[in-house]
Structures are given as C-alpha cells and as structure tokens.
C-alpha atoms as a PDB file:
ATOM      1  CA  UNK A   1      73.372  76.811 105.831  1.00  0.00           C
ATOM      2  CA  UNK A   2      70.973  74.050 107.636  1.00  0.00           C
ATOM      3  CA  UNK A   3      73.498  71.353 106.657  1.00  0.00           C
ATOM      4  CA  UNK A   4      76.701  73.477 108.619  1.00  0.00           C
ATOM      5  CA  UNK A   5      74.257  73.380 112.272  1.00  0.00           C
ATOM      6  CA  UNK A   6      73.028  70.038 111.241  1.00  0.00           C
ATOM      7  CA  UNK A   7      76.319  68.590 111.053  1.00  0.00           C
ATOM      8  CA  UNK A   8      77.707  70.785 113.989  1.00  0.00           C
ATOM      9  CA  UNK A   9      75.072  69.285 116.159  1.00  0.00           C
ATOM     10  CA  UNK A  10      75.346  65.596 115.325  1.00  0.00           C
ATOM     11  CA  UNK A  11      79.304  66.355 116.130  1.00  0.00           C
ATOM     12  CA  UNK A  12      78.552  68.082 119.363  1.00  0.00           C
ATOM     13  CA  UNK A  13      76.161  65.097 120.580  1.00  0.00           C
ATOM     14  CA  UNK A  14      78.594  62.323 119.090  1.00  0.00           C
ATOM     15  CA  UNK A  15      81.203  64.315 120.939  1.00  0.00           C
ATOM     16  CA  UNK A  16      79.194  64.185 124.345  1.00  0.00           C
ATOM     17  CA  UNK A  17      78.602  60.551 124.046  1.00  0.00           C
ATOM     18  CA  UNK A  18      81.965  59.526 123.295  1.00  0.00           C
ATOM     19  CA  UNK A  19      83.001  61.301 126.175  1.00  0.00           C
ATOM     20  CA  UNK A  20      80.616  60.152 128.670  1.00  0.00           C
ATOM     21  CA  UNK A  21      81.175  56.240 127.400  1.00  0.00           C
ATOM     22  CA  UNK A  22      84.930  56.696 127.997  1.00  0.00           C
ATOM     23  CA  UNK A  23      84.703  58.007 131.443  1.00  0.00           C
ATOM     24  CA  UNK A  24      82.194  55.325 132.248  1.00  0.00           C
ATOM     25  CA  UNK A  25      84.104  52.509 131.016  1.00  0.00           C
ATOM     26  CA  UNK A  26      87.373  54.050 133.048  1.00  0.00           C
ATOM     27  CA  UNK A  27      89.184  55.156 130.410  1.00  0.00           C
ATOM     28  CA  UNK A  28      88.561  58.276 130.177  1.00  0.00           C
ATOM     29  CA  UNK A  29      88.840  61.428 132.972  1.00  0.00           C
ATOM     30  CA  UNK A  30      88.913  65.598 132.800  1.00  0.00           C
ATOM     31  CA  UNK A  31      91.972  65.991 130.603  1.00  0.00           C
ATOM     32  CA  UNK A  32      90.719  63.785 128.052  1.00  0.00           C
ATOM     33  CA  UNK A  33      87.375  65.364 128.249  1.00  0.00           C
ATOM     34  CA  UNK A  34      89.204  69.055 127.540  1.00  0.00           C
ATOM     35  CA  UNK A  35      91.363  67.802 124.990  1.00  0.00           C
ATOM     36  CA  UNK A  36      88.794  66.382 123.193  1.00  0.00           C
ATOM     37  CA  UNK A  37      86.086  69.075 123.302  1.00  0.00           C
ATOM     38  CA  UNK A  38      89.099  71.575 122.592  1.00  0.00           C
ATOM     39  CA  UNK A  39      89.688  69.973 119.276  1.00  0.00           C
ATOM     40  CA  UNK A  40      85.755  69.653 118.561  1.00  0.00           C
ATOM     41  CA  UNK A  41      85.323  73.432 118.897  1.00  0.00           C
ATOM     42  CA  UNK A  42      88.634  74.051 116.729  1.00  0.00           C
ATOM     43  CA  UNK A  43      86.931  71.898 113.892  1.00  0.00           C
ATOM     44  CA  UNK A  44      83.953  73.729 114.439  1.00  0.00           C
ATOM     45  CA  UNK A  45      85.050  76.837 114.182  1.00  0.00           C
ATOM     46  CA  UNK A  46      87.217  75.882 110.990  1.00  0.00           C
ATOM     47  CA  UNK A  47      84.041  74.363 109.556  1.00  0.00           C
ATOM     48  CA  UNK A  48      81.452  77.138 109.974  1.00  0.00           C
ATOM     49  CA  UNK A  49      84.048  79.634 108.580  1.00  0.00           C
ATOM     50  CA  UNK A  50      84.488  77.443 105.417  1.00  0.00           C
ATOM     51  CA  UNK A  51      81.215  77.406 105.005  1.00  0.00           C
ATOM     52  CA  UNK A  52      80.570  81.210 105.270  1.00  0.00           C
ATOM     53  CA  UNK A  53      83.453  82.094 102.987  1.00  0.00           C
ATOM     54  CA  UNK A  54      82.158  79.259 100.555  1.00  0.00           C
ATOM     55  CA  UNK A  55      78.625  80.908 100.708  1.00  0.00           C
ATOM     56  CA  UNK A  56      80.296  84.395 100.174  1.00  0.00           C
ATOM     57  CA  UNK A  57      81.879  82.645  96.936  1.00  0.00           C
ATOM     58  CA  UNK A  58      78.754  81.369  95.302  1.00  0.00           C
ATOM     59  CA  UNK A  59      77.038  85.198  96.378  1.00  0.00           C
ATOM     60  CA  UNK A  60      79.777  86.608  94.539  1.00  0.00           C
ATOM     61  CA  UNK A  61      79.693  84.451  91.302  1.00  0.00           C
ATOM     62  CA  UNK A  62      76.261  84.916  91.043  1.00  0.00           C
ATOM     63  CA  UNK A  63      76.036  88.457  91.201  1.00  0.00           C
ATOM     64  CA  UNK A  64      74.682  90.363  87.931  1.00  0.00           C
ATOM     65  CA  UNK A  65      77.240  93.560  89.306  1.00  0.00           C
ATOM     66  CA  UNK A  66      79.803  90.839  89.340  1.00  0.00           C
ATOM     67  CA  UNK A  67      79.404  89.730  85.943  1.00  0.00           C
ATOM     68  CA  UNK A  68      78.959  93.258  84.384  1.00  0.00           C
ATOM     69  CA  UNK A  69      82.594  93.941  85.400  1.00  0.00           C
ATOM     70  CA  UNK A  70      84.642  91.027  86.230  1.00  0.00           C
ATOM     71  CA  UNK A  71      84.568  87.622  84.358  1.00  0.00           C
ATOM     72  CA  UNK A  72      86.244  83.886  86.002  1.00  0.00           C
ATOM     73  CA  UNK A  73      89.417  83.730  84.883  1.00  0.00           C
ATOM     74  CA  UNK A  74      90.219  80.450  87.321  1.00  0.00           C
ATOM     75  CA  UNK A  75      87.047  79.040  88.901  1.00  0.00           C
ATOM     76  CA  UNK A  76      88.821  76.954  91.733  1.00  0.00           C
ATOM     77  CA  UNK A  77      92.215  78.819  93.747  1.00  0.00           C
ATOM     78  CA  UNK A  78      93.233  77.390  96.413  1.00  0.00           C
ATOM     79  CA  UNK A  79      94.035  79.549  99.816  1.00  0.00           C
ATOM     80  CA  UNK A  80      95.439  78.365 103.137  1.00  0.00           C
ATOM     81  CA  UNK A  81      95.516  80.978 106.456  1.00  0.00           C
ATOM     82  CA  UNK A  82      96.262  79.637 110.032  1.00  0.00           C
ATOM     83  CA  UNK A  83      93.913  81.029 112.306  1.00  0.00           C
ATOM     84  CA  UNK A  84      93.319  80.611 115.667  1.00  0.00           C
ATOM     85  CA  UNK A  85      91.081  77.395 115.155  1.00  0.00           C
ATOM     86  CA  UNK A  86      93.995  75.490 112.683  1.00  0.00           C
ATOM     87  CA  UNK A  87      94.906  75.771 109.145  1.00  0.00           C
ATOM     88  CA  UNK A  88      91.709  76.591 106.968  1.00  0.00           C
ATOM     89  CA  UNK A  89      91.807  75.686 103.940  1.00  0.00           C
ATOM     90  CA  UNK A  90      89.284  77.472 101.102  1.00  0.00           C
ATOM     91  CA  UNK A  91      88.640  77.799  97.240  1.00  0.00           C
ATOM     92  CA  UNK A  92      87.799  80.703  95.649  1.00  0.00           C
ATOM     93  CA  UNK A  93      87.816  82.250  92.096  1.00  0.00           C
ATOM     94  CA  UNK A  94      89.989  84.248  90.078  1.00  0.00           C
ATOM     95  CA  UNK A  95      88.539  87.642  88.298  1.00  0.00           C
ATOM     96  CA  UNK A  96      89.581  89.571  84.950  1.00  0.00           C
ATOM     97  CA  UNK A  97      88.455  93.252  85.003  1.00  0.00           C
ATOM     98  CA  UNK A  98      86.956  93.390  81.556  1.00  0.00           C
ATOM     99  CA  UNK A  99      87.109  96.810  81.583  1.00  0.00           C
ATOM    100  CA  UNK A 100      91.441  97.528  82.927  1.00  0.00           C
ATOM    101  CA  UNK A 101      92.523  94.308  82.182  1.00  0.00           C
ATOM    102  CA  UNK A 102      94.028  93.293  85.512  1.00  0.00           C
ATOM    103  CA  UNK A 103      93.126  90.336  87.761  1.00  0.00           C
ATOM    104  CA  UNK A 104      91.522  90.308  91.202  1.00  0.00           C
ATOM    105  CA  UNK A 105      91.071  88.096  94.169  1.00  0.00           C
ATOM    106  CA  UNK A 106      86.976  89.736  94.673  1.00  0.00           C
ATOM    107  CA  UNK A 107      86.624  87.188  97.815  1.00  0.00           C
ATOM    108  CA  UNK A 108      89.762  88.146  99.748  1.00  0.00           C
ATOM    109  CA  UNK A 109      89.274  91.668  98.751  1.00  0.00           C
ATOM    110  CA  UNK A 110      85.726  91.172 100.430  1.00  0.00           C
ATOM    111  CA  UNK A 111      87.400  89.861 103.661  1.00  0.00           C
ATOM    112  CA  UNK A 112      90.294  91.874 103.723  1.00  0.00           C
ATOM    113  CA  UNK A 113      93.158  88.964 103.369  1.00  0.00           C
ATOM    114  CA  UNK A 114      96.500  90.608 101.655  1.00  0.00           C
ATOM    115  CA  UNK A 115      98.398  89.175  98.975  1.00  0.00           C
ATOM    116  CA  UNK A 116     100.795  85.956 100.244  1.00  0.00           C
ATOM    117  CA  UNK A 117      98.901  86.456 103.505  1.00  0.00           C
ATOM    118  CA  UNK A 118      99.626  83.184 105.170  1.00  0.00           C
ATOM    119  CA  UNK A 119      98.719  84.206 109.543  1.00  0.00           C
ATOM    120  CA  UNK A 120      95.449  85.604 110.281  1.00  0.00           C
ATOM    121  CA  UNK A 121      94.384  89.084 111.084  1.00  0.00           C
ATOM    122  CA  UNK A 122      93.077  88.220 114.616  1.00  0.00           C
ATOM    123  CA  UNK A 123      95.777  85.401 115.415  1.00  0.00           C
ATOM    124  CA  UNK A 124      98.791  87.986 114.745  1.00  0.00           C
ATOM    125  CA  UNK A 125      97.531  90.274 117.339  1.00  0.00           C
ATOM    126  CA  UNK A 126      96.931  87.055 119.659  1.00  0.00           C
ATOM    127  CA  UNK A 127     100.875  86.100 118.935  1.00  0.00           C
ATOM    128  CA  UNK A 128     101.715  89.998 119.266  1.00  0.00           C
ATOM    129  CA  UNK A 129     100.115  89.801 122.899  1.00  0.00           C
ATOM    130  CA  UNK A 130     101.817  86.983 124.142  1.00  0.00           C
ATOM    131  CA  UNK A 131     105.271  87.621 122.271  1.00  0.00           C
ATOM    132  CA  UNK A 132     105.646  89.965 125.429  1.00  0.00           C
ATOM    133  CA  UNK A 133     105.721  87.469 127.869  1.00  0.00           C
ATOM    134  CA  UNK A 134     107.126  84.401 126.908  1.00  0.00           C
ATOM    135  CA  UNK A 135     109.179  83.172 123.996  1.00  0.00           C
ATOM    136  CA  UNK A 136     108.315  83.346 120.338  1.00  0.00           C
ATOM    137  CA  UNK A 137     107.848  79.984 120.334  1.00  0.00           C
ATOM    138  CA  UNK A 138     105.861  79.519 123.141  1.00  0.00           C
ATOM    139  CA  UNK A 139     103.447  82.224 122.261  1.00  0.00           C
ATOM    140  CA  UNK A 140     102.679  80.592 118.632  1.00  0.00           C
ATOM    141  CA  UNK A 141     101.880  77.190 120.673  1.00  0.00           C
ATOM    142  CA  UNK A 142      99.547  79.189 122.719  1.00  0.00           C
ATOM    143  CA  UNK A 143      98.167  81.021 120.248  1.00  0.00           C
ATOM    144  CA  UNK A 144      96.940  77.920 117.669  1.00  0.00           C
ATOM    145  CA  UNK A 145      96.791  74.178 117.055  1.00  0.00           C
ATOM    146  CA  UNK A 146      98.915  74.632 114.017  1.00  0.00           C
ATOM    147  CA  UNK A 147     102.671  74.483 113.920  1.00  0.00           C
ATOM    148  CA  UNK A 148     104.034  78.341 113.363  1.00  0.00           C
ATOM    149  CA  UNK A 149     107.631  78.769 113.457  1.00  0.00           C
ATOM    150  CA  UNK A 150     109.775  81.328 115.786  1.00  0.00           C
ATOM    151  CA  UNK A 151     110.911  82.954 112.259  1.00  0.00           C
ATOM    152  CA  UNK A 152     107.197  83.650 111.969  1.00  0.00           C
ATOM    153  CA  UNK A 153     106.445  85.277 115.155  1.00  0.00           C
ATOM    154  CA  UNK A 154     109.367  87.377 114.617  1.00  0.00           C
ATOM    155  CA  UNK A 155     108.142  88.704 111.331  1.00  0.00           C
ATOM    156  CA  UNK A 156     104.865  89.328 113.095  1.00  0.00           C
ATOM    157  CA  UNK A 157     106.392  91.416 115.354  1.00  0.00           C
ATOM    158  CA  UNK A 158     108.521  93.462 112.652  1.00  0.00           C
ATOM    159  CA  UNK A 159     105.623  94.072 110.604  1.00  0.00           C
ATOM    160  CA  UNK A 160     103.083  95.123 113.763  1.00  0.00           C
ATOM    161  CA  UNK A 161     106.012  97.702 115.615  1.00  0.00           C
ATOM    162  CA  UNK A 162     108.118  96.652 118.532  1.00  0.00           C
ATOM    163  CA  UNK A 163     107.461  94.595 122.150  1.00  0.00           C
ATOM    164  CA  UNK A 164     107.543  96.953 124.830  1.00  0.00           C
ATOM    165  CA  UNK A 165     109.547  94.756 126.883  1.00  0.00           C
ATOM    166  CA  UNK A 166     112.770  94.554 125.003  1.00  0.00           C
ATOM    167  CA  UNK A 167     114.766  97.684 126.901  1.00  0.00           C
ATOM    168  CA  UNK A 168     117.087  96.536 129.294  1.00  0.00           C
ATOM    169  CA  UNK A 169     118.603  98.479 132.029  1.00  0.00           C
ATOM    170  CA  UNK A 170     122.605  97.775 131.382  1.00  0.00           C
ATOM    171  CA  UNK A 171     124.575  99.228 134.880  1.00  0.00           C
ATOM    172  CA  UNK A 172     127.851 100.840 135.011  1.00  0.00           C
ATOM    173  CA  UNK A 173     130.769  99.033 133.831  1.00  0.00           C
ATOM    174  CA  UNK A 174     133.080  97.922 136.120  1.00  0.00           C
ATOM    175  CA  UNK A 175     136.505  98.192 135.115  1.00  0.00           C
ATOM    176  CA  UNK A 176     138.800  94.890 136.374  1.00  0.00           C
ATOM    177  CA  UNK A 177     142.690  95.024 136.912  1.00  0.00           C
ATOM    178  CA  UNK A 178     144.322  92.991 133.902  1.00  0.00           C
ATOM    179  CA  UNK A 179     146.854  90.566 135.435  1.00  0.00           C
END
C-alpha cells in the first residue's frame, strides 16, 4: 500500500514541475496546466483502484474460509470496466465450489460487478444524468476519458427506466386544402 502513495506522490510532484517548467519557458499556459493535471488525477484514480481491487485479490486467495469452500480454477482473468477515471483494467481469479460444483467470480461478487458488465455502477448514473440534457453522445464525452458509443448510452438508459424529458407537446393538426 506504501508503494501506491509513494508512486502517487513522485507523479503529483513530477506533474507540478513539468508544469511550472513549461509555463516558464513560454510554452505552456492554464489550458495546458488543466489538461494535464486532469489526466494525472484520471491515472490516479485508475491506479489506486487497481491497487485496492488487487489487494482485495491476494485477501481473498489467502483466506483459510476461502480455501475451505472454493478452490482456483483460473488464477489470472482478465476484466475491463470504464469508469469515470478511463478503462481499468484488473486480474482476478476464477473459483470452483467444491462443495455444488459451479464456478464463481468471489472478487466481483465482493464488489458487486454483474456478469458481461462492461460501464460502471457510478458512471451509468453520471451518463443517466446528463442523457437529459444533451445528446447521448455528448453526455458519454462528458461523463469519461474513454470512448463510449451512443448505442451504449442508449442501453443505459433502457436498462435504468426512461428520461423524463422525452414527452413532447404535439398541437392540433391543421388540416390544408389539397390542390
């Protein structure tokens, strides 16, 4: 855990140095300073939740109430969710039941990521908010770093209920003399 603030800090301070160098030397001004920090704190945040769900994988593993039940089928699955910070990217292990003979994801149950889940929890309701306002589109570019498409944000929206903005107020028909 000291190596995740270690290396957090020697990014922040690189990060602040960069940025000061730049704008000293002129090439550099706000916008530049924004972007860049904005991407820092992205790959922070994607970091330190690697590390946490990596931690929560070797906990898990280890566990003697683990190994009583459950045995590693797969040591090393790969999962990929889109969050609000960019894609993350994580391993964790596959379990047998030893007693019902079926097979378990133990780590995603722990977090509470569904099967094929590919969007997460807190970024769909992020993309649900803004879906109201501007286009699909739009709101998945606000919403994250990472490319989502328009197909997406509609599924996120059929799966959560409806937008509350989609009645329209349709007027009388006006009938027009053929000619």
């Amino acid at each position: 855990m000291n190596n995740i603030i270690q290396l957090i800090a020697g990014k922040v301070k690189g990060e602040i140095e960069e940025n000061i160098i730049r704008v000293l030397e002129g090439e550099g001004n706000l916008d530049d300073i924004v972007d860049s920090v904005g991407e820092m704190v992205n790959d922070i945040g994607i970091k330190t939740i690697q590390a946490i769900i990596s931690e929560l994988n070797s906990i898990i593993k280890k566990s003697p109430e683990r190994s009583g039940k459950y045995h590693v089928h797969k040591g090393k699955v790969e999962r990929t969710l889109i969050t609000k910070f960019g894609e993350l990217e994580f391993e964790r292990a596959y379990y047998k039941n030893i007693n019902e003979n079926n097979y378990v994801y133990i780590l995603d149950e722990l977090l509470g990521i569904e099967k094929y889940e590919r969007v997460e929890g807190n970024l769909k309701g992020d993309i649900l908010d803004k879906s109201t306002d501007v286009s699909y589109k739009k709101a998945a570019e606000l919403s994250t770093p990472v490319d989502i498409s328009r197909e997406t944000v509609k599924k996120i929206i059929r799966e959560n209920g409806a937008i509350g903005n989609l009645e329209l107020d349709i007027g009388k028909k006006r009938k027009v003399n053929t000619i």
